[in-house]
CSV table of C-alpha atoms in Angstrom, one decimal:
chain,number,residue,atom,x,y,z
A,122,UNK,CA,-85.6,53.4,-211.3
A,123,UNK,CA,-83.5,51.5,-208.8
A,124,UNK,CA,-80.7,51.1,-211.3
A,125,UNK,CA,-80.6,54.8,-212.0
A,126,UNK,CA,-80.7,55.8,-208.3
A,127,UNK,CA,-77.8,53.4,-207.4
A,128,UNK,CA,-75.7,53.8,-210.6
A,129,UNK,CA,-75.6,50.0,-211.1
A,130,UNK,CA,-77.7,47.4,-212.8
A,131,UNK,CA,-80.4,45.9,-210.7
A,132,UNK,CA,-82.4,43.1,-212.3
A,133,UNK,CA,-85.2,40.7,-211.2
A,134,UNK,CA,-84.9,37.3,-212.9
A,135,UNK,CA,-87.7,35.6,-211.0
A,136,UNK,CA,-91.1,36.2,-209.5
A,137,UNK,CA,-92.4,39.5,-207.9
A,138,UNK,CA,-95.2,39.3,-205.4
A,139,UNK,CA,-96.7,42.5,-203.9
A,140,UNK,CA,-99.3,42.7,-201.2
A,141,UNK,CA,-100.3,46.3,-200.4
A,142,UNK,CA,-103.7,45.6,-198.7
A,143,UNK,CA,-102.2,45.5,-195.2
A,144,UNK,CA,-100.8,47.7,-192.4
A,145,UNK,CA,-97.5,46.0,-193.2
A,146,UNK,CA,-97.3,45.9,-197.0
A,147,UNK,CA,-95.2,43.0,-198.3
A,148,UNK,CA,-92.9,42.6,-201.3
A,149,UNK,CA,-91.4,39.2,-202.2
A,150,UNK,CA,-88.8,38.8,-205.0
A,151,UNK,CA,-86.9,35.9,-206.4
A,152,UNK,CA,-83.7,36.1,-208.4
A,153,UNK,CA,-82.6,39.6,-207.5
A,154,UNK,CA,-79.3,40.5,-209.1
A,155,UNK,CA,-77.3,43.7,-208.1
A,156,UNK,CA,-74.5,44.6,-210.5
A,157,UNK,CA,-71.2,46.3,-209.8
A,158,UNK,CA,-70.9,50.1,-209.5
A,159,UNK,CA,-70.5,51.9,-212.8
A,160,UNK,CA,-66.9,53.0,-212.1
A,161,UNK,CA,-65.9,49.4,-211.3
A,162,UNK,CA,-67.5,48.0,-214.4
A,163,UNK,CA,-67.4,44.3,-215.4
A,164,UNK,CA,-70.1,41.7,-215.7
A,165,UNK,CA,-69.9,39.9,-212.4
A,166,UNK,CA,-72.6,40.9,-210.0
A,167,UNK,CA,-72.0,42.5,-206.6
A,168,UNK,CA,-74.8,40.4,-205.1
A,169,UNK,CA,-77.3,37.7,-206.1
A,170,UNK,CA,-80.3,37.0,-203.8
A,171,UNK,CA,-82.3,33.9,-204.4
A,172,UNK,CA,-85.3,35.2,-202.3
A,173,UNK,CA,-86.0,38.4,-200.4
A,174,UNK,CA,-89.2,39.1,-198.4
A,175,UNK,CA,-89.7,42.6,-197.0
A,176,UNK,CA,-92.5,44.0,-194.9
A,177,UNK,CA,-92.8,47.7,-194.3
A,178,UNK,CA,-94.9,49.7,-191.8
A,179,UNK,CA,-97.7,51.5,-193.6
A,180,UNK,CA,-98.3,54.5,-191.3
A,181,UNK,CA,-94.7,55.7,-191.1
A,182,UNK,CA,-94.4,55.2,-194.9
A,183,UNK,CA,-97.4,57.5,-195.4
A,184,UNK,CA,-95.6,60.1,-193.3
A,185,UNK,CA,-92.4,59.8,-195.5
A,186,UNK,CA,-90.4,57.5,-193.2
A,187,UNK,CA,-89.3,54.0,-194.3
A,188,UNK,CA,-89.5,51.5,-191.4
A,189,UNK,CA,-89.0,47.8,-192.2
A,190,UNK,CA,-91.0,45.5,-190.0
A,191,UNK,CA,-89.2,42.4,-191.4
A,192,UNK,CA,-86.5,41.7,-193.9
A,193,UNK,CA,-85.8,38.0,-194.7
A,194,UNK,CA,-83.3,37.0,-197.3
A,195,UNK,CA,-82.2,33.5,-198.4
A,196,UNK,CA,-79.5,32.3,-200.8
A,197,UNK,CA,-77.3,35.5,-200.7
A,198,UNK,CA,-74.1,35.5,-202.7
A,199,UNK,CA,-72.0,38.6,-202.3
A,200,UNK,CA,-68.8,39.1,-204.4
A,201,UNK,CA,-67.2,42.2,-203.0
A,202,UNK,CA,-64.1,43.3,-205.0
A,203,UNK,CA,-61.6,46.2,-204.7
A,204,UNK,CA,-59.0,46.6,-207.4
A,205,UNK,CA,-55.4,47.6,-206.7
A,206,UNK,CA,-56.3,51.2,-207.8
A,207,UNK,CA,-58.8,51.4,-204.9
A,208,UNK,CA,-62.0,51.3,-207.0
A,209,UNK,CA,-64.5,48.9,-205.5
A,210,UNK,CA,-67.6,47.2,-206.9
A,211,UNK,CA,-69.7,48.2,-203.9
A,212,UNK,CA,-68.8,51.9,-204.1
A,213,UNK,CA,-70.7,54.5,-206.2
A,214,UNK,CA,-67.4,56.1,-207.2
A,215,UNK,CA,-67.7,59.6,-206.0
A,216,UNK,CA,-67.5,61.1,-202.5
A,217,UNK,CA,-70.1,59.1,-200.7
A,218,UNK,CA,-72.5,60.3,-198.0
A,219,UNK,CA,-72.8,57.9,-195.0
A,220,UNK,CA,-75.3,55.2,-195.6
A,221,UNK,CA,-78.6,56.0,-193.7
A,222,UNK,CA,-80.4,52.7,-193.4
A,223,UNK,CA,-84.0,52.6,-192.3
A,224,UNK,CA,-85.1,51.1,-189.0
A,225,UNK,CA,-85.2,47.3,-189.4
A,226,UNK,CA,-87.2,45.5,-186.7
A,227,UNK,CA,-86.3,42.0,-187.8
A,228,UNK,CA,-83.5,40.8,-190.1
A,229,UNK,CA,-82.9,37.3,-191.1
A,230,UNK,CA,-80.1,36.0,-193.5
A,231,UNK,CA,-80.2,32.3,-194.4
A,232,UNK,CA,-77.6,30.6,-196.6
A,233,UNK,CA,-75.4,33.7,-197.0
A,234,UNK,CA,-72.0,33.6,-198.7
A,235,UNK,CA,-69.4,36.4,-198.9
A,236,UNK,CA,-66.5,36.2,-201.4
A,237,UNK,CA,-64.3,39.3,-200.6
A,238,UNK,CA,-61.1,40.2,-202.5
A,239,UNK,CA,-59.2,43.4,-201.8
A,240,UNK,CA,-56.3,43.6,-204.2
A,241,UNK,CA,-55.2,46.9,-202.7
A,242,UNK,CA,-54.7,45.3,-199.3
A,243,UNK,CA,-53.8,41.8,-200.4
A,244,UNK,CA,-56.8,40.4,-198.6
A,245,UNK,CA,-59.2,37.7,-199.5
A,246,UNK,CA,-62.0,36.0,-197.4
A,247,UNK,CA,-64.4,33.3,-198.3
A,248,UNK,CA,-67.1,33.2,-195.6
A,249,UNK,CA,-70.6,32.1,-194.7
A,250,UNK,CA,-72.9,34.5,-193.0
A,251,UNK,CA,-76.1,34.1,-191.1
A,252,UNK,CA,-78.3,36.1,-188.8
A,253,UNK,CA,-81.5,35.8,-186.9
A,254,UNK,CA,-82.6,38.8,-185.0
A,255,UNK,CA,-85.6,40.6,-183.7
A,256,UNK,CA,-86.3,43.9,-182.0
A,257,UNK,CA,-88.6,43.7,-179.1
A,258,UNK,CA,-89.4,44.8,-175.6
A,259,UNK,CA,-86.4,45.3,-173.4
A,260,UNK,CA,-83.8,44.4,-176.0
A,261,UNK,CA,-82.9,42.4,-179.1
A,262,UNK,CA,-82.6,38.7,-179.3
A,263,UNK,CA,-80.6,36.8,-181.9
A,264,UNK,CA,-77.2,36.7,-183.3
A,265,UNK,CA,-75.0,37.6,-186.4
A,266,UNK,CA,-72.2,35.3,-187.5
A,267,UNK,CA,-69.5,35.4,-190.2
A,268,UNK,CA,-67.2,32.5,-190.5
A,269,UNK,CA,-64.5,32.0,-193.1
A,270,UNK,CA,-61.0,31.6,-194.3
A,271,UNK,CA,-58.7,33.4,-196.7
A,272,UNK,CA,-55.3,35.0,-197.0
A,273,UNK,CA,-53.6,38.3,-196.3
A,274,UNK,CA,-50.5,39.0,-198.4
A,275,UNK,CA,-50.3,35.3,-199.3
A,276,UNK,CA,-50.5,34.0,-195.7
A,277,UNK,CA,-53.5,31.9,-194.7
A,278,UNK,CA,-56.0,33.3,-192.2
A,279,UNK,CA,-59.2,32.2,-190.5
A,280,UNK,CA,-62.0,34.5,-189.3
A,281,UNK,CA,-64.9,34.0,-186.9
A,282,UNK,CA,-67.1,37.0,-186.1
A,283,UNK,CA,-70.2,36.5,-183.9
A,284,UNK,CA,-72.1,39.3,-182.5
A,285,UNK,CA,-75.3,40.8,-181.3
A,286,UNK,CA,-78.0,41.3,-183.8
A,287,UNK,CA,-77.2,43.9,-186.4
A,288,UNK,CA,-80.4,45.8,-185.3
A,289,UNK,CA,-78.4,46.6,-182.2
A,290,UNK,CA,-75.9,48.8,-184.2
A,291,UNK,CA,-76.2,52.4,-183.3
A,292,UNK,CA,-73.8,55.2,-184.3
A,293,UNK,CA,-72.9,56.2,-180.8
A,294,UNK,CA,-73.3,53.0,-178.8
A,295,UNK,CA,-70.8,50.1,-178.4
A,296,UNK,CA,-71.7,47.0,-180.4
A,297,UNK,CA,-71.2,43.6,-178.6
A,298,UNK,CA,-69.2,41.1,-180.7
A,299,UNK,CA,-66.4,38.5,-180.5
A,300,UNK,CA,-63.8,38.4,-183.3
A,301,UNK,CA,-61.4,35.5,-183.5
A,302,UNK,CA,-58.8,35.5,-186.3
A,303,UNK,CA,-55.6,33.5,-186.9
A,304,UNK,CA,-52.9,34.1,-189.4
A,305,UNK,CA,-49.9,31.8,-189.1
A,306,UNK,CA,-48.9,31.5,-185.5
A,307,UNK,CA,-50.7,34.7,-184.5
A,308,UNK,CA,-54.1,34.4,-183.0
A,309,UNK,CA,-56.3,37.3,-181.9
A,310,UNK,CA,-59.5,37.0,-179.9
């Protein structure tokens, strides 16, 4: 079903544990593999996740709304690719509607790795990512970080992005972050 809905292969190569007898039902998976989009093709996966643990809120779910109480992922490998013709392995291929993510109260990424290659823009980045965040009370606590190195049109670059928790992202509200990048003698902060 998930493969059909996303137009890409989604496979589970490990254990699946489901606990529905709770006000926050839990699903835990091991060895989740998300393939490239159908228009991109190829055998290399878009993402591999060693472990994912998700808890959802039961009452909103019964009313037709998905609210995620906690999403914890470990051992994330993302290989994002865009060919010179502009076709990307993360895209579904057609005109896409904006992604409408559900409310996520707590997000945690441990041991994340991003390998990004954009042949169209001559950009490559090899980075680690991590986050620990929680929604609560007066605000959100935690942080998001992406640190890596790569190249743009053959020139070396470094990148450090640190910001507020991703649960702080709102369409019409500024997002607090610090981006530091360097390419050759040019350094931007």
